[in-house]
Amino acid sequence: MVFSSGLFLLYFLPIAILMYQIIPGSFKNLWLLVLSLAFYFWGAPLFIYVVLGTSLANFIFVRQMQKPNSNRKFWLVAYITSNLLLLGVFKYFNFFAQNFSDISEYAGNGTVSFFEIALPIGISFFIFQSITYAVDVYRKEAPALNKFTDYLFYILFFPQLIAGPIVRYKDIAKQIIIRKLSNEQFVSGFHRFSIGLAKKALIANTLGEFYMKLQYGQGILGFESSSTAWLMALTYTMQLFFDFSGYSDMAIGIGRMVGFSFPENFDKPYLSKSITEFWRRWHITLGTFMLHYLYIPLGGNRKKSSRIYVNLLLVFFLSGLWHGAAWNFVIWGLFHGFWIILDRLFLKKVLEKLGIVSILFTFFVVLNGWVLFSANSMAEAWHNFEVMYAFNGVEITYQPYFGYFTFFLTLSLILVIISAIKPYYNLRDFIPREKAGIWNSVTLLGITTLLYAISFCYVLAADYNPFIYFKF
Amino acid sequence: MDSVFKKYKIWILLVLVTPLLLTILQFPKTNPLQGVEELKAEEKLSWTEGTAQKYYENLWVRSSVVHPIGVKLRNQMDFSFFKKINVHNTYYNDGIFYRFYNDFQTDNTLFQGEKVLNKKFEQYKELYRLLKKRNKTLLFILTPEKHHVYYKQVPEINRAKNSDSSNYRYFINKFTETGLPFINFDSYFIENNLKKPYRLMAETGIHWTNYGAAVALDSIVKYLSIEQNTQYQNLEYKLGKPVKLNWMDNDLLTTSNFPIKPKAGPLADIYVTNADAKGKKIPAVLIGDSYFHAILWTQMKDAVFESNTYFYYYYNTEYDYFGNAHTIELKRLKKQVDEAECIIIESSPMNTENFGFGAIEKMLQILRAEEK
């Protein structure tokens, strides 16, 4: 089940929100926990037991850590090690086993067969979230939770379980126990949710369809077009942003509707003037996690330059690997690490003087990075680059409804550009004129309702594509 | 300000909950979507593999009354703003609905070459000769193609390059040369579609309309009467404003499921007046594609064809007079050909790639064996 599905919008969300209004305060968290368990169980009935078992073990570890005279560091290390081991086994076993098999074959010893392990959905997110709990408690930045159900609720809370934002425990610790839900927060939450839904259902899905059609068209006539390859890269760049940021908006919106303030995850990333700035604006919560739980513990900026660069490469290597168990993700991570180091060496100072050129340059670098990210393998990524940089002058392969798709691509670019201006933020955060905003509150509510209604129709119709002669 | 937000909150709760309420109350009653396949469960639904979740998710959403409303609104928005049709392989241009593969592919790029086509035509000639020996007529009819009849509105990029290198032009030339029984409805419809009081081929459909089929069938009966030297009962019908059109008249529009339909040329219902008449009807074997459906699933069939008429659809399916489907068997085909007075092979220009749909070879097999 995903937020942009008929099941979620038609059944799950209305029941969740309506009942949340009715249920007395002491049971609200329990209700959200039940919903979260149901949400995860629907998507991964086998793995719910992994999550429950892991969470129980984690909770016990931290309880042990909190005991007087306990060896806190031991329990923290045990906690982090066991969680990373779990992540390593479920997410990376197949990757390393396949590489081992490839090396064995290359060495002439034949392939090695292995038992493939299935990947529990959301594991990357809930493991990282679990780690923040233990570390924040260890650092005494937030108190440990007394009830296992509260801990489970923090780990499994459905808005951010599958795709983030990665919510640091200390940012949310107080809200788990006590939170106030104002009408304004509820309204702005639903508004944010509607915007996210529109980004996903109207823009990202359309761009995704365009990308698939372009990909199908490439090579269909026996040769590949550089123009099409660049168009694919641009389409994917925009699709990924609207998909991911849309999902984050929905998560933030739902959180707000039940009284939570989740951190922002995207802040105009495609208007960044350098890769360094890009990583402060793209998937912010991952960057924050890596900064506070990896980079700073490794020494941060306090070490000598060569060590800083090694640490940066390591952080981005792991970031890449975290995104996916494949070499193209690793190379993508290192690609960004490389540019970050260049920024530190000299590039950022140069770009600061170039104004809009720096934005275009950074966008160009990021777009190339997404070519790596979107490929199914390094070979495919390399091939895509070859076609792109051939500049072979072959026309874009004709696409039916080309105007329709390029409209949405253009719209996505315009939205990215105008996201720098105040009316956009007033719109996104439901800041009415009465609160020094630009928009009348009725107008904002009207936009909310319209976006939700249109997106709802598009979600319901998502699987509708009848074949005229199915009868025949 | 808080009281204002309270009202907004109530509004939002209403917006969220209303579709669910309507689903529970099964209100309003909506017409089901046209042209959509019924949801079928896989044989074994698995919760661990996700097939059960997918099935129930689709079932619960599709069974909601808001589902057809949402689909129709989405389709309407896409069409009104972008002229986009959400039907597989279909597009819209300048008032006409087309299928994508109706265009340059079928006219040129699927050309099979003279060697292949010569062989097919030789087989056809032999079949004609063997049937004629048995006092049966073999007739080939070329049905109209959408992008021929509405050629002007085909987008430039889809236009066929005028060339003789196409399957259907090959057959037109050959039939014209040899004088074998042949009716070219493609050129007739191009010439007459807009001249008639009602459309012979709708802007919004893929096949001929019921009226177009009636006009064609009328010609077919008269032609066969001459060939067989028999006075077959003509089709008699009245035209009227449509009460409920046969869905094939504008099948693309129907499947598009728009609440607000775009304007199109006038269509007519056909009211057959002599379906029960006892005149001499044609016992036939019909071989073709979906164009025949406009005749066979209506009273036109009853007025013109005997009850021992059989319809072969593409390569694999045989329908009896009552619409029951069977797999093709040579033994049954032999009996049907023996009883028939006329064998009609139909093809649209696009489908001349499948000329005869394998039936010519099967009939030859039967008749050659009899000759031995």
mmCIF file with all atom_site columns, C-alpha atoms in Angstrom, chain A residues 460-461 463-471, chain B residues 31-40 58 62 67-68 71-72 74-75 86-88 247 251 254-257:
data_model
loop_
_atom_site.group_PDB
_atom_site.id
_atom_site.type_symbol
_atom_site.label_atom_id
_atom_site.label_alt_id
_atom_site.label_comp_id
_atom_site.label_asym_id
_atom_site.label_entity_id
_atom_site.label_seq_id
_atom_site.pdbx_PDB_ins_code
_atom_site.Cartn_x
_atom_site.Cartn_y
_atom_site.Cartn_z
_atom_site.occupancy
_atom_site.B_iso_or_equiv
_atom_site.pdbx_formal_charge
_atom_site.auth_seq_id
_atom_site.auth_comp_id
_atom_site.auth_asym_id
_atom_site.auth_atom_id
_atom_site.pdbx_PDB_model_num
ATOM 1  C CA . LEU A 1 460 ? -8.394  5.869   -8.951  1.00 0.00 ? 460 LEU A CA 1
ATOM 2  C CA . ALA A 1 461 ? -7.889  5.743   -12.694 1.00 0.00 ? 461 ALA A CA 1
ATOM 3  C CA . ASP A 1 463 ? -4.871  1.114   -13.543 1.00 0.00 ? 463 ASP A CA 1
ATOM 4  C CA . TYR A 1 464 ? -7.396  2.053   -16.232 1.00 0.00 ? 464 TYR A CA 1
ATOM 5  C CA . ASN A 1 465 ? -6.022  1.488   -19.699 1.00 0.00 ? 465 ASN A CA 1
ATOM 6  C CA . PRO A 1 466 ? -8.491  -0.760  -21.487 1.00 0.00 ? 466 PRO A CA 1
ATOM 7  C CA . PHE A 1 467 ? -7.460  -2.616  -24.537 1.00 0.00 ? 467 PHE A CA 1
ATOM 8  C CA . ILE A 1 468 ? -10.209 -2.000  -27.022 1.00 0.00 ? 468 ILE A CA 1
ATOM 9  C CA . TYR A 1 469 ? -10.397 -5.557  -28.215 1.00 0.00 ? 469 TYR A CA 1
ATOM 10 C CA . PHE A 1 470 ? -10.027 -7.548  -25.054 1.00 0.00 ? 470 PHE A CA 1
ATOM 11 C CA . LYS A 1 471 ? -13.273 -9.220  -26.044 1.00 0.00 ? 471 LYS A CA 1
ATOM 12 C CA . ASN B 2 31  ? -23.092 3.188   -14.903 1.00 0.00 ? 31  ASN B CA 1
ATOM 13 C CA . PRO B 2 32  ? -20.217 0.759   -15.034 1.00 0.00 ? 32  PRO B CA 1
ATOM 14 C CA . LEU B 2 33  ? -17.228 1.591   -17.166 1.00 0.00 ? 33  LEU B CA 1
ATOM 15 C CA . GLN B 2 34  ? -17.456 0.372   -20.749 1.00 0.00 ? 34  GLN B CA 1
ATOM 16 C CA . GLY B 2 35  ? -14.912 -1.849  -22.352 1.00 0.00 ? 35  GLY B CA 1
ATOM 17 C CA . VAL B 2 36  ? -13.109 -2.803  -19.173 1.00 0.00 ? 36  VAL B CA 1
ATOM 18 C CA . GLU B 2 37  ? -12.254 -6.384  -18.447 1.00 0.00 ? 37  GLU B CA 1
ATOM 19 C CA . GLU B 2 38  ? -13.654 -7.903  -15.287 1.00 0.00 ? 38  GLU B CA 1
ATOM 20 C CA . LEU B 2 39  ? -11.195 -8.434  -12.523 1.00 0.00 ? 39  LEU B CA 1
ATOM 21 C CA . LYS B 2 40  ? -10.143 -12.058 -12.328 1.00 0.00 ? 40  LYS B CA 1
ATOM 22 C CA . ASN B 2 58  ? -8.118  -3.709  -7.068  1.00 0.00 ? 58  ASN B CA 1
ATOM 23 C CA . ARG B 2 62  ? -13.092 -0.998  -8.437  1.00 0.00 ? 62  ARG B CA 1
ATOM 24 C CA . HIS B 2 67  ? -14.217 4.466   -9.051  1.00 0.00 ? 67  HIS B CA 1
ATOM 25 C CA . PRO B 2 68  ? -16.114 4.940   -12.320 1.00 0.00 ? 68  PRO B CA 1
ATOM 26 C CA . VAL B 2 71  ? -12.023 7.306   -14.011 1.00 0.00 ? 71  VAL B CA 1
ATOM 27 C CA . LYS B 2 72  ? -14.501 9.258   -16.113 1.00 0.00 ? 72  LYS B CA 1
ATOM 28 C CA . ARG B 2 74  ? -9.776  11.720  -15.203 1.00 0.00 ? 74  ARG B CA 1
ATOM 29 C CA . ASN B 2 75  ? -10.479 10.702  -18.781 1.00 0.00 ? 75  ASN B CA 1
ATOM 30 C CA . ASN B 2 86  ? -6.764  6.744   -22.143 1.00 0.00 ? 86  ASN B CA 1
ATOM 31 C CA . VAL B 2 87  ? -7.483  3.711   -24.241 1.00 0.00 ? 87  VAL B CA 1
ATOM 32 C CA . HIS B 2 88  ? -4.713  1.399   -25.242 1.00 0.00 ? 88  HIS B CA 1
ATOM 33 C CA . TRP B 2 247 ? -21.377 -0.291  -29.014 1.00 0.00 ? 247 TRP B CA 1
ATOM 34 C CA . ASP B 2 251 ? -16.374 1.715   -29.872 1.00 0.00 ? 251 ASP B CA 1
ATOM 35 C CA . THR B 2 254 ? -17.521 4.199   -25.695 1.00 0.00 ? 254 THR B CA 1
ATOM 36 C CA . THR B 2 255 ? -14.349 2.704   -24.257 1.00 0.00 ? 255 THR B CA 1
ATOM 37 C CA . SER B 2 256 ? -12.983 6.161   -23.572 1.00 0.00 ? 256 SER B CA 1
ATOM 38 C CA . ASN B 2 257 ? -15.704 6.643   -20.941 1.00 0.00 ? 257 ASN B CA 1
#
